[in-house]
Coordinates of C-alpha atoms in Angstrom, one line a residue:
Chain L
M1 CA -18.0 22.0 27.8
I2 CA -18.9 22.8 23.9
R3 CA -16.2 20.6 22.5
P4 CA -17.0 17.3 24.2
V5 CA -20.4 18.0 23.0
V6 CA -19.7 18.4 19.3
L7 CA -17.3 15.4 19.4
G8 CA -19.9 13.5 20.9
C9 CA -22.4 14.0 18.2
L10 CA -19.7 13.5 15.7
V11 CA -19.2 9.9 17.5
F12 CA -22.8 9.4 17.3
I13 CA -22.8 10.6 13.7
A14 CA -19.7 8.3 12.9
S15 CA -21.4 5.4 14.8
L16 CA -24.2 5.1 12.2
T17 CA -23.4 2.5 9.2
F18 CA -25.0 2.3 6.0
P19 CA -24.3 -1.2 4.7
D20 CA -24.2 -1.2 0.9
N21 CA -25.6 -3.2 -1.5
L22 CA -28.2 -4.7 0.8
L23 CA -30.3 -5.8 -2.2
A24 CA -29.0 -8.4 -4.1
T25 CA -30.5 -10.0 -6.9
S26 CA -28.6 -13.1 -7.5
Y27 CA -25.7 -15.3 -5.1
T28 CA -22.5 -16.3 -6.8
V29 CA -20.8 -18.6 -4.6
D30 CA -17.4 -20.8 -5.2
I31 CA -16.4 -23.2 -2.9
F32 CA -13.2 -25.8 -3.1
A33 CA -11.3 -27.5 -0.6
Q34 CA -7.5 -29.1 -1.1
V35 CA -8.1 -32.9 -0.3
P36 CA -5.4 -35.3 -0.9
G37 CA -6.1 -38.2 -3.1
C38 CA -8.9 -36.7 -4.9
G39 CA -9.9 -38.1 -8.3
D40 CA -9.5 -41.8 -7.8
S41 CA -13.2 -42.3 -7.7
L42 CA -12.7 -43.7 -4.1
I43 CA -14.3 -41.7 -1.1
Q44 CA -11.4 -41.1 1.4
T45 CA -10.8 -39.2 4.4
G46 CA -11.9 -35.4 3.8
E47 CA -13.6 -36.0 0.4
S48 CA -17.7 -35.7 0.4
C49 CA -17.3 -37.3 -3.4
D50 CA -15.1 -38.3 -5.9
G51 CA -15.8 -37.9 -9.7
S52 CA -19.0 -39.7 -10.2
N53 CA -18.9 -41.4 -6.8
L54 CA -21.0 -39.2 -5.0
G55 CA -21.7 -41.6 -2.0
G56 CA -25.5 -41.9 -2.5
A57 CA -25.8 -38.0 -1.8
T58 CA -28.6 -36.1 -3.4
C59 CA -29.7 -32.5 -3.5
E60 CA -32.3 -33.7 -1.0
S61 CA -29.8 -35.4 1.5
V62 CA -27.8 -31.8 1.7
G63 CA -30.7 -30.1 2.5
F64 CA -32.0 -28.9 -1.0
D65 CA -35.3 -29.6 -2.2
E66 CA -34.4 -30.7 -5.7
G67 CA -32.0 -30.2 -8.5
S68 CA -29.0 -32.1 -9.8
L69 CA -25.9 -33.0 -7.3
S70 CA -22.5 -33.1 -8.7
C71 CA -18.5 -33.5 -7.6
S72 CA -16.0 -31.0 -7.9
S73 CA -12.3 -31.6 -9.1
V74 CA -11.2 -31.2 -5.2
C75 CA -13.9 -34.1 -4.1
T76 CA -16.8 -31.3 -2.4
L77 CA -20.2 -31.9 -3.5
I78 CA -21.3 -29.2 -6.0
T79 CA -25.0 -27.8 -5.3
A80 CA -25.1 -25.2 -7.7
S81 CA -27.6 -26.8 -9.4
C82 CA -29.8 -27.7 -6.5
V83 CA -32.5 -25.6 -5.7
I84 CA -34.7 -24.3 -2.3
D85 CA -38.2 -24.0 -3.2
N86 CA -39.4 -21.7 -0.6
N87 CA -37.7 -21.5 2.7
P88 CA -33.9 -21.7 2.9
S89 CA -32.7 -24.8 4.7
S90 CA -30.1 -24.0 7.4
G91 CA -28.4 -27.5 6.7
G92 CA -27.5 -27.4 3.1
G93 CA -24.6 -28.6 1.2
G94 CA -21.8 -26.4 0.1
G95 CA -23.4 -23.9 -2.8
R96 CA -25.7 -21.5 -3.4
N97 CA -29.3 -20.4 -2.6
T98 CA -31.3 -19.7 -5.9
P99 CA -33.6 -16.9 -5.3
G100 CA -36.7 -16.5 -7.5
P101 CA -36.5 -14.6 -10.7
N102 CA -38.1 -11.4 -9.2
E103 CA -37.1 -11.9 -5.9
L104 CA -35.0 -9.2 -4.2
V105 CA -33.0 -10.9 -1.3
V106 CA -31.9 -8.8 1.7
T107 CA -28.4 -10.5 2.4
D108 CA -25.1 -9.9 4.4
T109 CA -21.7 -11.6 3.7
N110 CA -21.8 -14.9 5.8
V111 CA -20.3 -18.4 5.8
V112 CA -22.5 -21.1 7.4
V113 CA -20.8 -24.2 8.6
G114 CA -22.1 -27.5 9.8
G115 CA -21.5 -31.0 10.2
L116 CA -21.3 -33.8 12.6
A117 CA -19.4 -34.2 15.7
L118 CA -19.3 -36.2 18.7
P119 CA -22.3 -35.2 20.8
G120 CA -21.5 -32.8 23.6
M121 CA -18.2 -31.9 22.0
S122 CA -17.0 -28.0 21.9
V123 CA -16.6 -27.6 18.3
S124 CA -14.6 -24.6 17.1
L125 CA -14.3 -22.9 13.6
L126 CA -10.9 -21.5 12.9
K127 CA -10.7 -18.9 10.2
D128 CA -7.2 -18.2 8.7
G129 CA -5.9 -20.0 12.0
Q130 CA -8.0 -17.8 14.2
R131 CA -10.6 -19.1 16.3
V132 CA -13.8 -17.2 15.5
A133 CA -16.7 -19.4 16.7
T134 CA -17.4 -22.1 19.4
V135 CA -20.8 -24.1 19.6
P136 CA -21.4 -27.4 21.4
A137 CA -22.3 -30.4 19.2
K138 CA -26.3 -31.1 19.9
E139 CA -27.2 -34.8 21.2
D140 CA -27.4 -35.8 17.7
G141 CA -24.0 -34.8 16.8
T142 CA -25.0 -31.9 14.8
F143 CA -23.4 -28.3 14.9
Q144 CA -23.7 -25.3 12.8
M145 CA -21.9 -21.9 13.2
T146 CA -22.4 -18.7 11.2
V147 CA -19.6 -16.1 10.5
T148 CA -20.8 -13.0 9.6
G149 CA -19.2 -9.7 8.4
L150 CA -16.8 -10.9 6.0
A151 CA -15.0 -9.3 3.0
T152 CA -14.5 -11.1 -0.4
G153 CA -11.7 -13.0 -0.6
V154 CA -10.7 -16.5 0.0
Y155 CA -10.6 -18.1 3.4
R156 CA -8.8 -20.9 5.0
M157 CA -11.0 -22.7 7.7
Q158 CA -10.8 -25.6 9.5
I159 CA -13.4 -27.2 12.3
V160 CA -11.4 -28.2 15.8
G161 CA -13.2 -30.3 18.1
T162 CA -12.4 -31.1 21.7
L163 CA -13.6 -33.1 24.6
G164 CA -12.4 -32.1 27.7
L165 CA -8.5 -30.7 27.8
T166 CA -7.0 -33.6 26.2
Q167 CA -8.8 -34.9 23.5
S168 CA -9.0 -32.9 20.2
V169 CA -9.8 -33.6 16.8
R170 CA -9.7 -31.6 13.5
S171 CA -11.0 -31.7 10.3
D172 CA -8.8 -30.8 7.0
V173 CA -8.5 -27.4 6.0
F174 CA -10.9 -26.4 3.6
V175 CA -10.8 -23.3 1.5
V176 CA -13.7 -20.9 1.0
R177 CA -14.0 -18.1 -1.6
V178 CA -16.6 -15.6 -0.3
I179 CA -18.5 -13.1 -2.6
K180 CA -19.7 -10.3 -1.1
N181 CA -23.4 -10.1 -0.3
S182 CA -24.1 -14.0 -0.4
T183 CA -24.5 -16.6 2.2
T184 CA -22.0 -19.7 1.6
K185 CA -23.0 -22.8 3.2
I186 CA -20.5 -25.6 3.9
S187 CA -22.2 -28.8 5.3
G188 CA -21.2 -32.7 5.6
I189 CA -17.7 -31.7 7.6
V190 CA -17.7 -34.9 9.7
L191 CA -15.0 -34.8 12.7
P192 CA -12.9 -38.0 12.8
P193 CA -12.9 -40.2 16.1
T194 CA -10.2 -39.1 19.2
L195 CA -7.7 -41.3 19.2
S196 CA -5.0 -41.8 22.2
V197 CA -2.4 -44.6 23.0
T198 CA -1.3 -46.0 26.2
K199 CA 1.4 -48.4 26.2
D200 CA 2.2 -51.2 28.8
V201 CA 5.3 -53.8 28.8
A202 CA 4.0 -55.6 26.0
N203 CA 0.6 -53.9 24.6
L204 CA -0.7 -50.8 23.2
L205 CA -3.9 -49.8 24.1
V206 CA -5.8 -47.7 21.6
T207 CA -8.8 -45.8 22.8
G208 CA -11.1 -42.8 21.7
F209 CA -14.6 -41.7 20.9
T210 CA -16.9 -42.1 18.1
F211 CA -20.5 -42.0 17.5
P212 CA -22.2 -44.6 19.7
G213 CA -22.4 -47.9 18.2
T214 CA -20.4 -47.0 15.0
P215 CA -17.9 -49.6 13.4
V216 CA -14.4 -48.6 14.0
Q217 CA -11.6 -50.0 11.8
L218 CA -8.1 -50.2 13.4
I219 CA -5.1 -49.8 10.8
V220 CA -1.5 -50.3 11.9
N221 CA 1.1 -49.5 9.6
G222 CA -1.1 -49.4 6.6
A223 CA -2.8 -52.9 7.5
E224 CA -6.5 -53.2 8.4
T225 CA -6.0 -54.8 11.9
A226 CA -8.9 -55.1 13.6
L227 CA -12.5 -53.9 14.0
A228 CA -14.5 -53.1 16.9
V229 CA -18.0 -51.3 17.6
S230 CA -18.2 -48.0 19.6
D231 CA -20.6 -48.8 23.2
E232 CA -23.0 -46.4 23.8
T233 CA -21.1 -43.5 25.1
G234 CA -18.9 -43.7 21.7
L235 CA -16.1 -45.4 23.6
Y236 CA -13.9 -47.6 21.6
K237 CA -11.0 -49.9 22.4
F238 CA -8.3 -52.0 21.0
V239 CA -5.5 -54.0 22.4
F240 CA -2.8 -55.3 20.5
P241 CA 0.9 -56.3 21.0
K242 CA 3.8 -53.8 20.6
Q243 CA 5.8 -54.3 17.5
T244 CA 9.2 -53.7 19.3
N245 CA 11.4 -54.0 16.1
L246 CA 10.0 -50.7 14.5
V247 CA 11.1 -47.6 15.0
E248 CA 7.6 -45.8 14.2
T249 CA 4.1 -47.1 14.3
T250 CA 1.4 -45.1 12.6
I251 CA -1.7 -46.2 14.0
A252 CA -4.9 -45.2 12.4
V253 CA -8.8 -45.7 13.5
S254 CA -11.4 -45.1 10.5
T255 CA -15.0 -44.7 11.0
V256 CA -18.1 -44.0 8.3
H257 CA -20.6 -41.6 9.2
G258 CA -23.3 -40.1 7.2
G259 CA -21.7 -41.8 4.3
I260 CA -18.2 -40.1 5.2
S261 CA -15.0 -41.9 5.8
V262 CA -13.0 -40.0 8.4
S263 CA -10.0 -41.1 10.3
S264 CA -7.5 -40.1 12.8
T265 CA -4.0 -40.9 12.6
L266 CA -0.7 -41.2 15.0
T267 CA 2.6 -41.9 14.8
L268 CA 4.6 -43.6 17.9
S269 CA 8.2 -43.1 17.6
T270 CA 10.9 -45.1 19.9
A271 CA 12.9 -41.8 19.4
P272 CA 12.6 -39.5 22.4
S273 CA 10.1 -36.9 21.8
A274 CA 10.0 -33.4 23.3
L275 CA 6.2 -33.5 22.7
P276 CA 3.2 -35.5 23.9
P277 CA 1.6 -37.6 21.1
S278 CA -1.6 -35.5 21.0
V279 CA -2.6 -32.2 21.4
A280 CA -2.9 -31.6 25.3
C281 CA -3.0 -28.8 27.9
K282 CA 0.2 -27.9 28.7
A283 CA 1.8 -29.2 25.6
S284 CA 5.4 -27.6 25.3
V285 CA 4.1 -25.6 22.2
D286 CA 1.2 -24.0 24.5
I287 CA 4.1 -21.2 25.5
N288 CA 1.5 -19.7 27.7
V289 CA -0.2 -22.8 29.1
D290 CA -3.8 -21.8 28.3
C291 CA -4.5 -25.0 26.8
S292 CA -4.6 -23.7 23.1
V293 CA -1.8 -23.3 20.6
D294 CA -2.6 -20.2 18.8
V295 CA -1.6 -16.7 17.6
V296 CA -0.8 -15.6 21.4
D297 CA 1.7 -18.7 21.4
F298 CA 2.9 -17.9 17.8
F299 CA 3.7 -14.2 18.2
V300 CA 5.7 -14.7 21.7
M301 CA 7.8 -17.4 20.3
R302 CA 8.2 -15.0 17.0
W303 CA 9.2 -12.2 19.1
R304 CA 11.8 -13.8 20.8
F305 CA 13.0 -16.0 17.6
L306 CA 13.6 -12.3 15.9
T307 CA 15.2 -10.7 19.1
D308 CA 17.1 -13.1 20.6
V309 CA 20.0 -15.9 19.7
F310 CA 18.3 -18.9 21.0
A311 CA 15.5 -19.7 23.3
K312 CA 15.8 -23.3 24.8
Q313 CA 11.7 -23.2 25.4
F314 CA 11.0 -23.3 21.8
D315 CA 13.7 -25.8 20.7
F316 CA 10.9 -28.0 20.4
N317 CA 12.8 -30.7 18.2
S318 CA 15.9 -30.2 20.8
D319 CA 18.2 -29.7 18.0
G320 CA 19.9 -26.9 19.4
S321 CA 18.3 -24.3 17.4
V322 CA 15.1 -22.5 16.9
T323 CA 14.3 -22.7 13.4
I324 CA 11.2 -22.8 10.8
V325 CA 11.1 -26.6 12.2
D326 CA 10.2 -25.4 15.5
F327 CA 7.4 -23.2 14.1
S328 CA 6.4 -26.4 11.7
I329 CA 6.1 -28.2 15.1
M330 CA 3.9 -25.4 16.5
A331 CA 1.5 -25.3 13.5
F332 CA 0.9 -29.2 13.7
Y333 CA -0.2 -28.6 17.0
W334 CA -2.4 -25.6 16.4
T335 CA -5.6 -25.3 18.0
G336 CA -6.6 -21.8 17.1
Chain M
M1 CA 11.8 -4.0 -30.0
W2 CA 10.8 -7.3 -29.9
R3 CA 13.3 -9.8 -28.5
I4 CA 13.1 -13.4 -27.5
F5 CA 12.4 -14.4 -23.8
L6 CA 14.4 -17.3 -22.5
V7 CA 12.9 -19.6 -19.9
L8 CA 15.2 -22.1 -18.2
L9 CA 13.3 -24.7 -15.9
C10 CA 15.9 -26.5 -13.7
L11 CA 14.0 -30.0 -14.0
T12 CA 15.3 -33.1 -12.4
P13 CA 15.6 -36.2 -14.1
F14 CA 12.9 -38.1 -11.9
S15 CA 9.9 -36.8 -10.3
L16 CA 10.3 -37.7 -6.9
E17 CA 9.9 -34.4 -5.4
A18 CA 7.1 -33.9 -3.1
A19 CA 7.0 -29.9 -3.4
T20 CA 7.6 -27.7 -6.7
V21 CA 8.3 -23.8 -6.0
R22 CA 7.9 -22.0 -9.0
V23 CA 7.5 -18.4 -10.0
V24 CA 4.5 -17.0 -12.2
P25 CA 4.7 -15.5 -14.7
N26 CA 7.9 -17.5 -16.1
V27 CA 7.8 -15.7 -19.3
L28 CA 7.0 -12.1 -19.4
P29 CA 8.1 -9.1 -21.2
M30 CA 9.6 -6.7 -18.4
R31 CA 10.4 -3.0 -19.2
V32 CA 12.8 -0.6 -17.4
G33 CA 10.7 1.6 -14.7
T34 CA 7.4 -0.6 -15.1
P35 CA 6.3 -2.4 -12.0
V36 CA 6.3 -6.1 -12.3
T37 CA 4.8 -8.6 -9.7
L38 CA 6.1 -12.2 -9.5
T39 CA 3.8 -14.5 -7.8
L40 CA 5.9 -17.6 -5.9
Y41 CA 3.8 -20.8 -6.0
V42 CA 4.2 -24.2 -4.4
D43 CA 2.6 -27.3 -5.7
V44 CA 2.5 -30.2 -3.1
T45 CA 2.1 -33.8 -4.0
D46 CA 1.6 -36.7 -1.7
E47 CA 2.4 -34.8 1.3
V48 CA 0.6 -32.1 3.6
V49 CA 2.8 -29.5 4.5
N50 CA 2.9 -26.8 7.0
A51 CA 5.9 -24.3 6.6
V52 CA 7.6 -22.6 4.1
E53 CA 11.3 -20.9 4.3
A54 CA 12.9 -19.3 1.4
S55 CA 15.1 -16.8 -0.1
F56 CA 14.2 -15.3 -3.3
V57 CA 17.0 -14.1 -5.2
F58 CA 17.1 -11.7 -8.2
D59 CA 20.3 -9.6 -9.9
K60 CA 21.0 -6.1 -9.8
K61 CA 18.4 -5.3 -12.8
L62 CA 15.6 -5.4 -10.5
D63 CA 14.6 -3.4 -7.6
F64 CA 12.3 -4.9 -5.1
V65 CA 9.8 -2.6 -4.0
D66 CA 6.9 -4.2 -2.3
A67 CA 5.5 -7.8 -1.2
S68 CA 2.0 -9.1 -0.9
D69 CA 0.5 -12.1 1.0
N70 CA -3.0 -11.9 -0.4
D71 CA -4.6 -15.2 -0.8
S72 CA -1.5 -17.0 0.5
S73 CA -1.5 -20.0 2.0
V74 CA 0.8 -19.0 4.5
L75 CA -1.5 -17.9 7.2
F76 CA 1.1 -16.4 9.8
W77 CA 4.6 -15.0 8.8
V78 CA 7.7 -15.7 10.7
R79 CA 9.3 -13.3 8.4
Y80 CA 7.1 -11.5 6.2
P81 CA 8.6 -11.3 2.6
S82 CA 11.1 -8.2 2.9
S83 CA 14.8 -7.9 1.6
C84 CA 17.0 -9.6 3.4
A85 CA 20.0 -8.7 1.3
A86 CA 20.6 -6.4 -1.7
T87 CA 19.3 -8.7 -4.2
A88 CA 17.4 -11.1 -2.2
V89 CA 13.9 -11.3 -0.8
C90 CA 13.5 -13.8 2.3
L91 CA 10.2 -15.1 3.7
S92 CA 9.2 -18.0 6.3
G93 CA 5.6 -18.9 7.5
I94 CA 3.6 -21.4 8.7
A95 CA 0.0 -22.7 7.7
P96 CA -1.7 -24.5 10.6
G97 CA -3.6 -27.5 9.3
G98 CA -1.5 -27.7 6.6
F99 CA -2.0 -27.8 2.9
T100 CA -1.6 -30.0 -0.1
G101 CA -2.5 -30.0 -3.9
T102 CA -1.2 -27.7 -6.5
S103 CA -0.8 -23.9 -7.1
H104 CA -0.6 -22.6 -3.4
L105 CA 0.3 -19.2 -3.4
I106 CA 2.9 -18.2 -1.3
A107 CA 3.5 -14.7 -1.7
S108 CA 3.7 -11.9 -4.7
L109 CA 6.6 -9.8 -5.1
T110 CA 6.8 -6.5 -6.9
F111 CA 10.0 -5.4 -9.0
I112 CA 10.8 -2.3 -10.8
P113 CA 13.5 -3.0 -13.5
N114 CA 16.2 -0.5 -13.8
E115 CA 18.3 -1.9 -16.5
S116 CA 17.8 -3.8 -20.2
G117 CA 18.9 -6.7 -20.6
T118 CA 18.7 -10.4 -19.5
T119 CA 18.0 -11.0 -15.8
T120 CA 17.5 -13.8 -13.2
V121 CA 15.2 -15.0 -10.6
S122 CA 15.8 -18.0 -8.6
F123 CA 15.4 -19.6 -5.1
D124 CA 18.7 -19.7 -3.4
S125 CA 17.4 -21.9 -0.2
I126 CA 14.0 -23.1 0.3
Q127 CA 12.7 -25.5 2.8
V128 CA 8.9 -27.1 2.7
L129 CA 8.1 -29.0 5.8
K130 CA 5.7 -31.5 6.5
H131 CA 2.6 -31.2 8.6
D132 CA 3.7 -34.4 10.7
G133 CA 4.3 -33.0 14.2
K134 CA 8.3 -33.1 13.5
G135 CA 9.0 -30.7 10.8
S136 CA 10.2 -33.0 8.4
P137 CA 11.4 -31.9 5.0
T138 CA 10.1 -32.7 1.9
L139 CA 12.1 -33.0 -1.0
V140 CA 11.5 -29.8 -3.1
L141 CA 11.9 -28.6 -7.1
A142 CA 12.9 -25.0 -7.3
E143 CA 12.3 -23.5 -10.9
S144 CA 14.3 -20.8 -12.0
A145 CA 13.3 -18.2 -14.3
Y146 CA 14.9 -16.1 -16.6
Y147 CA 13.4 -12.9 -18.3
Y148 CA 14.5 -10.3 -20.6
V149 CA 14.2 -6.5 -19.7
E150 CA 13.1 -4.0 -22.6
D151 CA 14.3 -0.3 -22.7
A152 CA 11.7 1.9 -21.0
L153 CA 9.1 3.4 -22.8
P154 CA 8.8 7.2 -23.1
G155 CA 6.5 9.2 -20.9
S156 CA 5.7 8.5 -17.3
I157 CA 4.5 5.4 -15.5
A158 CA 1.2 5.2 -14.2
P159 CA 0.8 5.3 -10.5
V160 CA -0.5 2.1 -8.7
T161 CA -4.0 2.4 -8.0
Y162 CA -6.1 0.2 -5.5
T163 CA -9.7 -0.9 -6.1
D164 CA -9.7 -2.1 -2.5
T165 CA -12.9 -0.5 -0.8
E166 CA -13.3 -3.0 2.3
P167 CA -11.4 -2.8 5.5
P168 CA -9.3 -5.2 7.0
E169 CA -11.0 -8.3 8.7
A170 CA -12.3 -7.8 11.9
F171 CA -9.8 -9.2 14.8
T172 CA -9.7 -9.9 18.2
S173 CA -6.8 -8.5 20.5
E174 CA -5.6 -10.2 23.6
I175 CA -3.3 -8.6 26.2
V176 CA -0.9 -11.2 27.7
S177 CA 2.3 -11.3 30.2
D178 CA 5.0 -13.8 29.5
P179 CA 8.5 -13.9 30.6
Q180 CA 10.2 -14.3 27.3
V181 CA 8.6 -11.1 26.2
H182 CA 9.7 -7.6 27.3
D183 CA 10.6 -9.3 30.5
G184 CA 7.1 -10.3 31.4
A185 CA 5.4 -6.8 30.9
F186 CA 2.0 -6.9 29.6
V187 CA 1.7 -6.8 25.7
L188 CA -0.9 -6.3 23.5
I189 CA -1.0 -8.9 20.5
F190 CA -3.1 -8.5 17.6
E191 CA -3.2 -10.3 13.8
T192 CA -5.7 -9.5 10.9
K193 CA -5.7 -9.6 7.2
D194 CA -6.9 -7.8 4.5
K195 CA -8.4 -9.7 1.5
Q196 CA -8.2 -7.4 -1.3
T197 CA -4.6 -5.7 -0.5
K198 CA -2.5 -6.0 2.5
V199 CA -2.3 -4.7 5.9
A200 CA -0.1 -1.7 5.4
A201 CA 0.3 -0.7 9.2
Y202 CA -1.1 -1.2 12.9
Y203 CA -1.4 1.7 15.2
V204 CA -2.1 1.8 18.8
K205 CA -3.3 3.9 21.4
E206 CA -4.2 3.9 24.9
Y207 CA -6.6 5.9 26.9
S208 CA -8.2 5.9 30.5
H209 CA -11.6 6.9 29.4
P210 CA -13.9 6.5 26.3
W211 CA -14.1 10.1 25.5
L212 CA -10.1 10.6 26.0
G213 CA -9.5 8.2 23.2
W214 CA -10.2 11.4 20.3
F215 CA -7.3 13.1 22.2
A216 CA -5.0 10.2 22.6
S217 CA -2.2 9.9 19.5
W218 CA -2.0 6.8 17.3
Q219 CA 1.4 4.9 17.6
L220 CA 2.7 2.6 14.9
A221 CA 2.8 -1.0 16.4
E222 CA 4.0 -4.1 15.7
S223 CA 2.8 -7.3 17.5
P224 CA 3.3 -8.1 20.4
F225 CA 3.1 -4.3 21.4
K226 CA 4.5 -3.7 25.0
L227 CA 1.5 -1.5 26.7
K228 CA 2.4 2.0 28.3
D229 CA -0.1 1.5 30.9
Q230 CA 0.9 -1.4 33.0
T231 CA -1.7 -1.2 35.2
L232 CA -4.4 -2.1 32.5
Q233 CA -6.7 0.7 33.4
S234 CA -6.6 2.2 30.1
Y235 CA -8.6 1.2 27.1
V236 CA -6.5 0.1 24.1
A237 CA -7.5 0.8 20.4
V238 CA -5.8 -1.2 17.6
R239 CA -6.3 0.1 14.1
A240 CA -5.4 -1.8 10.8
I241 CA -4.9 0.3 7.9
D242 CA -4.9 -1.3 4.5
E243 CA -2.7 -0.3 1.5
A244 CA -5.6 1.4 0.2
G245 CA -6.6 3.4 3.1
N246 CA -9.3 1.5 4.8
E247 CA -9.0 1.1 8.3
R248 CA -10.6 -1.3 10.7
T249 CA -10.5 -0.2 14.6
M250 CA -11.0 -2.9 17.4
V251 CA -10.8 -1.6 21.2
V252 CA -9.8 -3.7 23.9
Q253 CA -11.6 -2.9 27.1
P254 CA -9.5 -2.1 30.3
K255 CA -9.0 -5.3 32.4
N256 CA -8.7 -3.2 35.5
P257 CA -11.2 -0.1 34.8
I258 CA -10.6 3.1 37.0
S259 CA -13.4 3.1 39.3
A260 CA -13.1 6.9 40.1
P261 CA -15.9 9.2 38.0
P262 CA -14.4 10.0 34.4
P263 CA -12.8 13.1 34.0
Y264 CA -15.7 14.6 31.7
G265 CA -18.2 14.0 34.4
I266 CA -15.8 15.7 36.8
V267 CA -15.4 18.6 34.6
S268 CA -19.4 18.6 33.9
T269 CA -19.7 18.5 37.5
A270 CA -17.2 21.3 38.4
L271 CA -18.8 23.5 35.8
L272 CA -22.4 23.0 36.9
L273 CA -21.2 24.0 40.6
I274 CA -19.6 26.9 39.0
I275 CA -22.8 27.8 37.3
V276 CA -25.0 27.3 40.1
G277 CA -22.4 29.0 42.5
I278 CA -22.9 32.3 40.2
V279 CA -26.6 31.9 39.9
I280 CA -26.9 31.9 43.7
Y281 CA -24.2 34.7 44.1
R282 CA -26.2 37.2 41.6
Y283 CA -29.5 36.2 43.3
R284 CA -28.1 37.1 46.6
R285 CA -26.8 40.3 45.3
Y286 CA -30.0 41.0 43.5
R287 CA -31.9 40.4 46.7
K288 CA -29.6 42.4 48.7
A289 CA -29.7 45.2 45.9
S290 CA -33.4 45.3 45.8
T291 CA -33.5 45.5 49.8

């Protein structure tokens, strides 16, 4: 009888944790992201700025009170010279809060991620490929999530937005270097429009959702083909004739929101494909059919891959073998 | 004794490649008996890629001792960097969401040179696949490196020390059943990372009540882990331990908790009844004796 009591006391004592370094006198935050096409002075998909082109953004527009905004070498806004006068803003840009010279700040190691998605969209944050937070986008499309208790290090993060079970969009992966006892804020992430394509005998029907009343540019095989404006529900629609002589047709829709250009791209192929053209519940890469492609699917496939000679279920590209190519296909459809 | 290091870069005449894999540092004085870490990087241009598979070969003058994926762009390993032959390390993994740009760390490999002289490291085979839903290959330029290993210095080699004081990342574990794994038995799937060193090992233990967790023994585990209790009435604790010995333990609640009273309750109740019985017995004896 005595031993469990003693053990219980030990459990209680062990459960008391004392966060170290609660008082920090300064923040040091470094944010960078990997963005293709950065450096051409044109703000493209996934870029918040490019060189001296800040897209009209200022410290004030990204949630700070004053200061000087600049652009990083990987086309993210640098808010290191932006300051908040009194109350820290929850919506600021990637950067650091600047406490007063004699101000002691009690803080934890957090990352705050915010941006714009379609109103009502379920927005998830993936940290190193694993879903760590999910929130609904507000009526105005804004969302914000906080991840706490992180260790010092580099994290690869991505925002995934889903509408229903079949419409899914993703941001580019952004790399965040987290420093102990600092709050890293990342904002201005705009999710691209959803995109789905259906075919009939002669035409392709391109539909999706974006912000209501937003111009949507259709780009087919790299050429700007048509322009439409989404209706009050955010729905946009294009109909154009199929080009039967092409093996592949690349379809992209692009919108600009909050000064940031975002786009979704989809490639249609006349070659047979084992997979649906978009992430969908019951896609073949969703091995356990739980409507998400995540670490469970990966480990199930990996275990079978390492212990068995061939499992047809995982041969996504139907080439007769399961290889790193099939894992690459799974990674493409990853939802976390 | 100083020697000249010869570094050979196998450059192609045209810059058509979408990815370049390289070893850093490519100029390094190695010394017999002294661990040296070579880091594999990939630079990607004009593409987004999401998978890497490589075989990294070296000669017999090097002994492979360890690998690390700290800061790696590869998030999930199909094959964690490990020996696949006497003088080769194989790795393959994926990066959901993909990556592009320069200086993406893939893995760090630690070797101990065992013989002086010129030594070579190179990529025997490598694939870097596009993030296009088809796993299309990219054209890859693989750079080899040549080093010179000097004789050992007299004296002992300082042991490796770790400055890692933070535990592995918090993580979630999931109990699933899939006909592809252990014939559909319930398995536990878990994965986490350590940002300072790396997760050295996972341990799992199962117990029917929180108090009994103290008496259950840890078992070395790998995801997916086949659960002993297939009725899912047990708590399952997963412990990740990093190379510096920091640990993080997460507990999965039982899916079908036992409705019966917990064992310590039974024991406590039994003891209480015994004590009450003894008191009543002695009281009666006292009453009988006094009368």
